[in-house]
Amino acid sequence: MILGLSAMFLLISPAQSLTCKSQTFTNSKSYSNCMDLPTLGAYLHWTYDSAKSSLSIAFLAPPAKSNGWISWGINPTSTGMLGAQALIALKGSNGSMTADTYNISSYKFVQKSKIAFNVSGLKAENSGDLMRIYATLELPGGTDSVNQVWQVGESVTGGLPDKHEVQTANLNAKGTLALVSGAKAGSPFTAPTMTPTPTAGGEPVGPPKGGVSRIEISNFSSYFLLLIASLVLWF
Ligand SMILES: *[C@@H]1O[C@H](CO)[C@@H](O)[C@H](O)[C@H]1NC(C)=O
Ligand SMILES: *[C@@H]1O[C@H](CO)[C@@H](O)[C@H](O)[C@H]1NC(C)=O
């Protein structure tokens, strides 16, 4: 039983040692929640005002190369890149960081465009190895979870991000972000498997409901598996 218990501790502890908790912001800006995203060395900090459906985020990630780009977005209709309403930060031709909105409708090329949400305070920064995107998004009323996607790329041409690699880490850069009980959603242990399957046809804008209970169920099944594992170890 002791073996089983310590196995349980090992599996639970990563959630308690989040790197994002040590990241700080200028102007003593702060966010209510943060998570170490499970791939690409990326971090999300956010504050959600559910009464206004207003989501303030800081997304931090190392670009694939120093002159590359980083991106974070919400996909209101699906779980991957296509359809993502994205924010992309890169170093412009004049050397300073810029961020823009992109409605991603093709794997081949992207262009700056309006997105489905009002965005304010969009800003990009470069600090150390990480680029940062700041923004506040106005989500549809009643939103309590969203499909998030994130990405990094190695180069920029003509002020636009070039295609990113398609390694496992790139392809797995997506998951559910539970806005209402955000702390739980951040567990690297559950995030990659939580991606909901899009319903056929999809709802026009509203992201799928019930993200929170999905997470609790998936945590519950992991604990159940752990319990079985400890019994096997014991006998
Ligand atoms: C650099 O270019 C961006 C647009 O790409 C512009 O918004 C910004 O003001 C420019 N910065 C400087 C210092 O010229
Ligand atoms: C984004 O692109 C898709 C496909 O071209 C289009 O149907 C949709 O209206 C666009 N969204 C916005 C907010 O422009």
PDB file of C-alpha atoms and ligand atoms in Angstrom:
ATOM      1  CA  MET A   1       0.000   0.000   0.000  1.00  0.00           C
ATOM      2  CA  ILE A   2       2.849   2.374   0.790  1.00  0.00           C
ATOM      3  CA  LEU A   3       4.204   1.849  -2.731  1.00  0.00           C
ATOM      4  CA  GLY A   4       0.804   2.578  -4.134  1.00  0.00           C
ATOM      5  CA  LEU A   5       0.467   5.742  -2.086  1.00  0.00           C
ATOM      6  CA  SER A   6       3.835   7.091  -3.123  1.00  0.00           C
ATOM      7  CA  ALA A   7       3.022   6.366  -6.771  1.00  0.00           C
ATOM      8  CA  MET A   8      -0.068   8.467  -6.279  1.00  0.00           C
ATOM      9  CA  PHE A   9       1.969  11.336  -4.841  1.00  0.00           C
ATOM     10  CA  LEU A  10       4.398  11.243  -7.763  1.00  0.00           C
ATOM     11  CA  LEU A  11       1.542  11.503 -10.217  1.00  0.00           C
ATOM     12  CA  ILE A  12      -0.251  14.265  -8.389  1.00  0.00           C
ATOM     13  CA  SER A  13       2.685  16.482  -7.484  1.00  0.00           C
ATOM     14  CA  PRO A  14       3.341  18.099 -10.939  1.00  0.00           C
ATOM     15  CA  ALA A  15       0.157  20.121 -10.530  1.00  0.00           C
ATOM     16  CA  GLN A  16       1.658  21.661  -7.393  1.00  0.00           C
ATOM     17  CA  SER A  17       4.946  22.726  -8.978  1.00  0.00           C
ATOM     18  CA  LEU A  18       3.755  24.926 -11.803  1.00  0.00           C
ATOM     19  CA  THR A  19       6.413  27.080 -13.443  1.00  0.00           C
ATOM     20  CA  CYS A  20       3.844  29.707 -14.402  1.00  0.00           C
ATOM     21  CA  LYS A  21       3.413  30.616 -10.713  1.00  0.00           C
ATOM     22  CA  SER A  22       6.926  32.084 -10.700  1.00  0.00           C
ATOM     23  CA  GLN A  23       6.386  34.249 -13.789  1.00  0.00           C
ATOM     24  CA  THR A  24       5.827  37.928 -13.174  1.00  0.00           C
ATOM     25  CA  PHE A  25       4.558  40.865 -15.184  1.00  0.00           C
ATOM     26  CA  THR A  26       5.532  44.484 -15.478  1.00  0.00           C
ATOM     27  CA  ASN A  27       3.231  47.207 -14.123  1.00  0.00           C
ATOM     28  CA  SER A  28       2.365  44.771 -11.308  1.00  0.00           C
ATOM     29  CA  LYS A  29      -0.191  43.236 -13.649  1.00  0.00           C
ATOM     30  CA  SER A  30      -1.480  39.938 -12.333  1.00  0.00           C
ATOM     31  CA  TYR A  31      -3.867  37.185 -13.353  1.00  0.00           C
ATOM     32  CA  SER A  32      -6.096  34.934 -11.229  1.00  0.00           C
ATOM     33  CA  ASN A  33      -5.064  31.680 -12.882  1.00  0.00           C
ATOM     34  CA  CYS A  34      -2.165  30.210 -14.746  1.00  0.00           C
ATOM     35  CA  MET A  35      -1.229  26.919 -16.305  1.00  0.00           C
ATOM     36  CA  ASP A  36       1.875  25.302 -17.696  1.00  0.00           C
ATOM     37  CA  LEU A  37       0.554  24.152 -21.054  1.00  0.00           C
ATOM     38  CA  PRO A  38       1.450  20.523 -21.818  1.00  0.00           C
ATOM     39  CA  THR A  39       3.481  21.136 -24.996  1.00  0.00           C
ATOM     40  CA  LEU A  40       5.896  23.601 -26.621  1.00  0.00           C
ATOM     41  CA  GLY A  41       7.065  25.082 -23.301  1.00  0.00           C
ATOM     42  CA  ALA A  42       4.125  27.478 -23.264  1.00  0.00           C
ATOM     43  CA  TYR A  43       2.251  29.140 -20.388  1.00  0.00           C
ATOM     44  CA  LEU A  44      -1.141  30.739 -20.077  1.00  0.00           C
ATOM     45  CA  HIS A  45      -2.130  33.256 -17.418  1.00  0.00           C
ATOM     46  CA  TRP A  46      -5.707  34.433 -17.334  1.00  0.00           C
ATOM     47  CA  THR A  47      -8.435  36.242 -15.487  1.00  0.00           C
ATOM     48  CA  TYR A  48     -12.034  35.624 -16.440  1.00  0.00           C
ATOM     49  CA  ASP A  49     -14.822  37.990 -15.551  1.00  0.00           C
ATOM     50  CA  SER A  50     -17.769  35.674 -16.098  1.00  0.00           C
ATOM     51  CA  ALA A  51     -20.362  38.435 -15.640  1.00  0.00           C
ATOM     52  CA  LYS A  52     -18.910  40.252 -18.668  1.00  0.00           C
ATOM     53  CA  SER A  53     -17.556  37.126 -20.401  1.00  0.00           C
ATOM     54  CA  SER A  54     -14.309  39.041 -20.562  1.00  0.00           C
ATOM     55  CA  LEU A  55     -11.102  37.022 -20.703  1.00  0.00           C
ATOM     56  CA  SER A  56      -7.738  38.681 -20.084  1.00  0.00           C
ATOM     57  CA  ILE A  57      -4.776  36.565 -21.000  1.00  0.00           C
ATOM     58  CA  ALA A  58      -1.018  36.583 -21.078  1.00  0.00           C
ATOM     59  CA  PHE A  59       0.399  33.829 -23.255  1.00  0.00           C
ATOM     60  CA  LEU A  60       4.111  33.085 -22.980  1.00  0.00           C
ATOM     61  CA  ALA A  61       6.127  30.733 -25.169  1.00  0.00           C
ATOM     62  CA  PRO A  62       9.577  30.386 -26.677  1.00  0.00           C
ATOM     63  CA  PRO A  63       9.414  30.867 -30.476  1.00  0.00           C
ATOM     64  CA  ALA A  64      10.895  27.891 -32.369  1.00  0.00           C
ATOM     65  CA  LYS A  65      13.798  30.190 -33.357  1.00  0.00           C
ATOM     66  CA  SER A  66      14.590  33.642 -32.052  1.00  0.00           C
ATOM     67  CA  ASN A  67      13.113  35.352 -35.132  1.00  0.00           C
ATOM     68  CA  GLY A  68      10.038  33.160 -35.106  1.00  0.00           C
ATOM     69  CA  TRP A  69       6.550  33.659 -33.793  1.00  0.00           C
ATOM     70  CA  ILE A  70       4.138  32.485 -31.113  1.00  0.00           C
ATOM     71  CA  SER A  71       0.387  32.150 -31.216  1.00  0.00           C
ATOM     72  CA  TRP A  72      -2.563  31.522 -28.929  1.00  0.00           C
ATOM     73  CA  GLY A  73      -6.178  31.273 -29.923  1.00  0.00           C
ATOM     74  CA  ILE A  74      -9.667  30.030 -29.293  1.00  0.00           C
ATOM     75  CA  ASN A  75     -11.440  27.716 -31.686  1.00  0.00           C
ATOM     76  CA  PRO A  76     -15.184  28.309 -31.348  1.00  0.00           C
ATOM     77  CA  THR A  77     -16.181  25.613 -33.839  1.00  0.00           C
ATOM     78  CA  SER A  78     -13.627  22.819 -33.562  1.00  0.00           C
ATOM     79  CA  THR A  79     -10.596  21.685 -31.593  1.00  0.00           C
ATOM     80  CA  GLY A  80      -7.612  22.205 -33.898  1.00  0.00           C
ATOM     81  CA  MET A  81      -6.003  24.931 -35.950  1.00  0.00           C
ATOM     82  CA  LEU A  82      -8.654  25.370 -38.643  1.00  0.00           C
ATOM     83  CA  GLY A  83     -11.245  27.824 -37.441  1.00  0.00           C
ATOM     84  CA  ALA A  84      -9.024  29.160 -34.656  1.00  0.00           C
ATOM     85  CA  GLN A  85      -9.438  32.800 -33.767  1.00  0.00           C
ATOM     86  CA  ALA A  86      -5.786  33.447 -33.129  1.00  0.00           C
ATOM     87  CA  LEU A  87      -3.467  36.076 -31.729  1.00  0.00           C
ATOM     88  CA  ILE A  88       0.014  35.942 -33.227  1.00  0.00           C
ATOM     89  CA  ALA A  89       3.100  37.783 -32.010  1.00  0.00           C
ATOM     90  CA  LEU A  90       6.264  38.225 -34.024  1.00  0.00           C
ATOM     91  CA  LYS A  91       9.124  40.608 -34.547  1.00  0.00           C
ATOM     92  CA  GLY A  92       8.189  42.998 -37.350  1.00  0.00           C
ATOM     93  CA  SER A  93      10.607  44.186 -40.063  1.00  0.00           C
ATOM     94  CA  ASN A  94      11.470  47.253 -37.955  1.00  0.00           C
ATOM     95  CA  GLY A  95      12.659  44.994 -35.156  1.00  0.00           C
ATOM     96  CA  SER A  96       9.905  45.680 -32.645  1.00  0.00           C
ATOM     97  CA  MET A  97       7.380  43.106 -31.495  1.00  0.00           C
ATOM     98  CA  THR A  98       3.876  43.274 -32.903  1.00  0.00           C
ATOM     99  CA  ALA A  99       0.737  41.234 -32.346  1.00  0.00           C
ATOM    100  CA  ASP A 100      -2.277  40.866 -34.601  1.00  0.00           C
ATOM    101  CA  THR A 101      -5.457  38.856 -34.909  1.00  0.00           C
ATOM    102  CA  TYR A 102      -5.811  36.067 -37.466  1.00  0.00           C
ATOM    103  CA  ASN A 103      -8.863  34.084 -38.476  1.00  0.00           C
ATOM    104  CA  ILE A 104      -7.202  30.774 -39.394  1.00  0.00           C
ATOM    105  CA  SER A 105      -9.035  29.230 -42.324  1.00  0.00           C
ATOM    106  CA  SER A 106      -6.207  27.457 -44.159  1.00  0.00           C
ATOM    107  CA  TYR A 107      -3.237  25.247 -43.296  1.00  0.00           C
ATOM    108  CA  LYS A 108      -1.267  26.821 -46.156  1.00  0.00           C
ATOM    109  CA  PHE A 109      -1.209  30.510 -45.385  1.00  0.00           C
ATOM    110  CA  VAL A 110      -2.507  32.946 -42.842  1.00  0.00           C
ATOM    111  CA  GLN A 111      -3.409  36.577 -43.037  1.00  0.00           C
ATOM    112  CA  LYS A 112      -4.193  39.267 -40.541  1.00  0.00           C
ATOM    113  CA  SER A 113      -7.920  39.607 -40.194  1.00  0.00           C
ATOM    114  CA  LYS A 114     -10.751  40.419 -37.904  1.00  0.00           C
ATOM    115  CA  ILE A 115     -11.695  37.615 -35.547  1.00  0.00           C
ATOM    116  CA  ALA A 116     -14.969  36.527 -34.009  1.00  0.00           C
ATOM    117  CA  PHE A 117     -14.265  38.290 -30.694  1.00  0.00           C
ATOM    118  CA  ASN A 118     -13.620  41.888 -29.805  1.00  0.00           C
ATOM    119  CA  VAL A 119     -10.020  42.144 -28.726  1.00  0.00           C
ATOM    120  CA  SER A 120      -8.541  44.983 -26.711  1.00  0.00           C
ATOM    121  CA  GLY A 121      -5.125  45.669 -25.253  1.00  0.00           C
ATOM    122  CA  LEU A 122      -3.406  43.392 -27.768  1.00  0.00           C
ATOM    123  CA  LYS A 123       0.303  43.693 -27.176  1.00  0.00           C
ATOM    124  CA  ALA A 124       3.443  41.650 -27.821  1.00  0.00           C
ATOM    125  CA  GLU A 125       6.690  41.549 -25.889  1.00  0.00           C
ATOM    126  CA  ASN A 126       9.972  39.737 -26.006  1.00  0.00           C
ATOM    127  CA  SER A 127      11.581  38.906 -22.689  1.00  0.00           C
ATOM    128  CA  GLY A 128      14.464  36.505 -22.402  1.00  0.00           C
ATOM    129  CA  ASP A 129      13.735  33.363 -24.380  1.00  0.00           C
ATOM    130  CA  LEU A 130      10.003  33.908 -24.255  1.00  0.00           C
ATOM    131  CA  MET A 131       7.704  35.988 -26.367  1.00  0.00           C
ATOM    132  CA  ARG A 132       4.529  37.198 -24.713  1.00  0.00           C
ATOM    133  CA  ILE A 133       1.071  38.098 -25.949  1.00  0.00           C
ATOM    134  CA  TYR A 134      -1.326  40.175 -23.861  1.00  0.00           C
ATOM    135  CA  ALA A 135      -4.972  40.670 -24.748  1.00  0.00           C
ATOM    136  CA  THR A 136      -8.500  40.915 -23.463  1.00  0.00           C
ATOM    137  CA  LEU A 137     -11.154  39.024 -25.394  1.00  0.00           C
ATOM    138  CA  GLU A 138     -14.872  39.583 -25.200  1.00  0.00           C
ATOM    139  CA  LEU A 139     -16.430  36.115 -25.390  1.00  0.00           C
ATOM    140  CA  PRO A 140     -20.077  35.295 -26.090  1.00  0.00           C
ATOM    141  CA  GLY A 141     -22.239  35.658 -22.960  1.00  0.00           C
ATOM    142  CA  GLY A 142     -22.360  32.579 -20.739  1.00  0.00           C
ATOM    143  CA  THR A 143     -19.079  31.095 -21.972  1.00  0.00           C
ATOM    144  CA  ASP A 144     -17.601  28.829 -19.291  1.00  0.00           C
ATOM    145  CA  SER A 145     -15.013  26.875 -21.257  1.00  0.00           C
ATOM    146  CA  VAL A 146     -13.267  27.219 -24.603  1.00  0.00           C
ATOM    147  CA  ASN A 147     -11.150  25.127 -26.947  1.00  0.00           C
ATOM    148  CA  GLN A 148      -7.721  26.679 -26.861  1.00  0.00           C
ATOM    149  CA  VAL A 149      -4.905  26.181 -29.348  1.00  0.00           C
ATOM    150  CA  TRP A 150      -1.367  27.448 -29.216  1.00  0.00           C
ATOM    151  CA  GLN A 151       1.631  27.233 -31.515  1.00  0.00           C
ATOM    152  CA  VAL A 152       5.181  28.380 -32.178  1.00  0.00           C
ATOM    153  CA  GLY A 153       7.047  28.818 -35.443  1.00  0.00           C
ATOM    154  CA  GLU A 154      10.594  29.495 -36.490  1.00  0.00           C
ATOM    155  CA  SER A 155      10.374  32.206 -39.139  1.00  0.00           C
ATOM    156  CA  VAL A 156       8.484  35.182 -40.471  1.00  0.00           C
ATOM    157  CA  THR A 157       8.241  36.333 -44.096  1.00  0.00           C
ATOM    158  CA  GLY A 158       6.883  39.720 -45.120  1.00  0.00           C
ATOM    159  CA  GLY A 159       5.522  40.342 -41.649  1.00  0.00           C
ATOM    160  CA  LEU A 160       3.527  37.084 -41.614  1.00  0.00           C
ATOM    161  CA  PRO A 161       4.238  33.850 -39.740  1.00  0.00           C
ATOM    162  CA  ASP A 162       5.594  30.949 -41.826  1.00  0.00           C
ATOM    163  CA  LYS A 163       4.241  27.425 -41.391  1.00  0.00           C
ATOM    164  CA  HIS A 164       5.126  25.711 -38.145  1.00  0.00           C
ATOM    165  CA  GLU A 165       6.563  22.229 -37.791  1.00  0.00           C
ATOM    166  CA  VAL A 166       4.199  19.297 -37.478  1.00  0.00           C
ATOM    167  CA  GLN A 167       5.906  17.328 -34.716  1.00  0.00           C
ATOM    168  CA  THR A 168       3.823  15.627 -32.043  1.00  0.00           C
ATOM    169  CA  ALA A 169       4.320  18.607 -29.721  1.00  0.00           C
ATOM    170  CA  ASN A 170       2.923  20.963 -32.364  1.00  0.00           C
ATOM    171  CA  LEU A 171      -0.028  18.732 -33.162  1.00  0.00           C
ATOM    172  CA  ASN A 172      -0.914  18.275 -29.497  1.00  0.00           C
ATOM    173  CA  ALA A 173      -0.924  21.996 -28.779  1.00  0.00           C
ATOM    174  CA  LYS A 174      -4.632  22.184 -28.009  1.00  0.00           C
ATOM    175  CA  GLY A 175      -7.020  21.474 -25.182  1.00  0.00           C
ATOM    176  CA  THR A 176      -9.976  22.657 -23.200  1.00  0.00           C
ATOM    177  CA  LEU A 177      -9.631  25.731 -21.050  1.00  0.00           C
ATOM    178  CA  ALA A 178     -12.199  25.667 -18.257  1.00  0.00           C
ATOM    179  CA  LEU A 179     -12.703  29.328 -17.463  1.00  0.00           C
ATOM    180  CA  VAL A 180     -14.884  28.886 -14.458  1.00  0.00           C
ATOM    181  CA  SER A 181     -12.772  26.462 -12.439  1.00  0.00           C
ATOM    182  CA  GLY A 182      -9.547  27.160 -14.259  1.00  0.00           C
ATOM    183  CA  ALA A 183      -7.096  25.785 -11.741  1.00  0.00           C
ATOM    184  CA  LYS A 184      -8.121  22.193 -12.373  1.00  0.00           C
ATOM    185  CA  ALA A 185      -8.045  22.458 -16.133  1.00  0.00           C
ATOM    186  CA  GLY A 186      -4.356  23.301 -16.017  1.00  0.00           C
ATOM    187  CA  SER A 187      -3.157  19.900 -14.921  1.00  0.00           C
ATOM    188  CA  PRO A 188      -0.704  18.642 -17.535  1.00  0.00           C
ATOM    189  CA  PHE A 189      -1.855  15.198 -16.499  1.00  0.00           C
ATOM    190  CA  THR A 190      -5.328  15.660 -17.968  1.00  0.00           C
ATOM    191  CA  ALA A 191      -5.154  18.514 -20.447  1.00  0.00           C
ATOM    192  CA  PRO A 192      -4.115  16.647 -23.625  1.00  0.00           C
ATOM    193  CA  THR A 193      -6.867  14.054 -23.314  1.00  0.00           C
ATOM    194  CA  MET A 194      -9.649  16.484 -22.524  1.00  0.00           C
ATOM    195  CA  THR A 195     -10.182  17.769 -26.018  1.00  0.00           C
ATOM    196  CA  PRO A 196     -13.874  17.385 -26.724  1.00  0.00           C
ATOM    197  CA  THR A 197     -15.006  15.973 -30.046  1.00  0.00           C
ATOM    198  CA  PRO A 198     -16.740  18.638 -32.091  1.00  0.00           C
ATOM    199  CA  THR A 199     -20.407  17.970 -32.574  1.00  0.00           C
ATOM    200  CA  ALA A 200     -21.365  17.515 -36.207  1.00  0.00           C
ATOM    201  CA  GLY A 201     -22.167  20.888 -37.720  1.00  0.00           C
ATOM    202  CA  GLY A 202     -21.166  22.601 -34.499  1.00  0.00           C
ATOM    203  CA  GLU A 203     -22.870  25.450 -32.748  1.00  0.00           C
ATOM    204  CA  PRO A 204     -22.248  28.762 -34.510  1.00  0.00           C
ATOM    205  CA  VAL A 205     -20.144  30.448 -31.903  1.00  0.00           C
ATOM    206  CA  GLY A 206     -20.715  29.237 -28.360  1.00  0.00           C
ATOM    207  CA  PRO A 207     -17.980  26.853 -27.251  1.00  0.00           C
ATOM    208  CA  PRO A 208     -19.063  23.502 -25.858  1.00  0.00           C
ATOM    209  CA  LYS A 209     -20.580  23.622 -22.407  1.00  0.00           C
ATOM    210  CA  GLY A 210     -19.726  21.402 -19.523  1.00  0.00           C
ATOM    211  CA  GLY A 211     -15.925  21.589 -19.742  1.00  0.00           C
ATOM    212  CA  VAL A 212     -15.672  21.485 -15.995  1.00  0.00           C
ATOM    213  CA  SER A 213     -17.496  18.226 -15.537  1.00  0.00           C
ATOM    214  CA  ARG A 214     -15.514  16.629 -18.340  1.00  0.00           C
ATOM    215  CA  ILE A 215     -12.388  17.426 -16.412  1.00  0.00           C
ATOM    216  CA  GLU A 216     -13.696  16.079 -13.182  1.00  0.00           C
ATOM    217  CA  ILE A 217     -14.701  12.858 -14.876  1.00  0.00           C
ATOM    218  CA  SER A 218     -11.305  12.463 -16.443  1.00  0.00           C
ATOM    219  CA  ASN A 219      -9.592  13.139 -13.099  1.00  0.00           C
ATOM    220  CA  PHE A 220     -11.880  10.655 -11.486  1.00  0.00           C
ATOM    221  CA  SER A 221     -10.997   7.940 -13.981  1.00  0.00           C
ATOM    222  CA  SER A 222      -7.280   8.592 -13.455  1.00  0.00           C
ATOM    223  CA  TYR A 223      -7.702   8.173  -9.727  1.00  0.00           C
ATOM    224  CA  PHE A 224      -9.656   5.012 -10.334  1.00  0.00           C
ATOM    225  CA  LEU A 225      -6.862   3.653 -12.519  1.00  0.00           C
ATOM    226  CA  LEU A 226      -4.347   4.648  -9.857  1.00  0.00           C
ATOM    227  CA  LEU A 227      -6.336   2.792  -7.256  1.00  0.00           C
ATOM    228  CA  ILE A 228      -6.269  -0.356  -9.373  1.00  0.00           C
ATOM    229  CA  ALA A 229      -2.545   0.150  -9.973  1.00  0.00           C
ATOM    230  CA  SER A 230      -1.876   0.388  -6.222  1.00  0.00           C
ATOM    231  CA  LEU A 231      -3.869  -2.769  -5.597  1.00  0.00           C
ATOM    232  CA  VAL A 232      -1.858  -4.601  -8.251  1.00  0.00           C
ATOM    233  CA  LEU A 233       1.382  -3.348  -6.687  1.00  0.00           C
ATOM    234  CA  TRP A 234       0.232  -4.476  -3.263  1.00  0.00           C
ATOM    235  CA  PHE A 235      -0.831  -8.024  -4.204  1.00  0.00           C
TER     236      PHE A 235
HETATM  237  C1  LIG B   1       7.117  48.853 -36.178  1.00  0.00           C
HETATM  238  O1  LIG B   1       6.137  48.358 -37.076  1.00  0.00           O
HETATM  239  C2  LIG B   1       4.865  48.160 -36.525  1.00  0.00           C
HETATM  240  C3  LIG B   1       3.980  47.584 -37.599  1.00  0.00           C
HETATM  241  O2  LIG B   1       4.559  46.446 -38.159  1.00  0.00           O
HETATM  242  C4  LIG B   1       4.325  49.464 -35.997  1.00  0.00           C
HETATM  243  O3  LIG B   1       3.067  49.245 -35.384  1.00  0.00           O
HETATM  244  C5  LIG B   1       5.286  50.053 -34.974  1.00  0.00           C
HETATM  245  O4  LIG B   1       4.832  51.299 -34.554  1.00  0.00           O
HETATM  246  C6  LIG B   1       6.666  50.165 -35.572  1.00  0.00           C
HETATM  247  N1  LIG B   1       7.595  50.554 -34.506  1.00  0.00           N
HETATM  248  C7  LIG B   1       8.537  51.465 -34.669  1.00  0.00           C
HETATM  249  C8  LIG B   1       9.424  51.735 -33.492  1.00  0.00           C
HETATM  250  O5  LIG B   1       8.703  52.047 -35.737  1.00  0.00           O
HETATM  251  C1  LIG B   2     -13.220  33.461 -40.667  1.00  0.00           C
HETATM  252  O1  LIG B   2     -13.057  32.736 -41.875  1.00  0.00           O
HETATM  253  C2  LIG B   2     -14.136  31.884 -42.174  1.00  0.00           C
HETATM  254  C3  LIG B   2     -13.749  31.071 -43.421  1.00  0.00           C
HETATM  255  O2  LIG B   2     -13.293  31.893 -44.447  1.00  0.00           O
HETATM  256  C4  LIG B   2     -15.400  32.719 -42.383  1.00  0.00           C
HETATM  257  O3  LIG B   2     -16.493  31.874 -42.659  1.00  0.00           O
HETATM  258  C5  LIG B   2     -15.663  33.531 -41.104  1.00  0.00           C
HETATM  259  O4  LIG B   2     -16.770  34.375 -41.301  1.00  0.00           O
HETATM  260  C6  LIG B   2     -14.461  34.351 -40.746  1.00  0.00           C
HETATM  261  N1  LIG B   2     -14.686  34.988 -39.443  1.00  0.00           N
HETATM  262  C7  LIG B   2     -14.583  36.304 -39.266  1.00  0.00           C
HETATM  263  C8  LIG B   2     -14.835  36.783 -37.890  1.00  0.00           C
HETATM  264  O5  LIG B   2     -14.283  37.078 -40.166  1.00  0.00           O
END
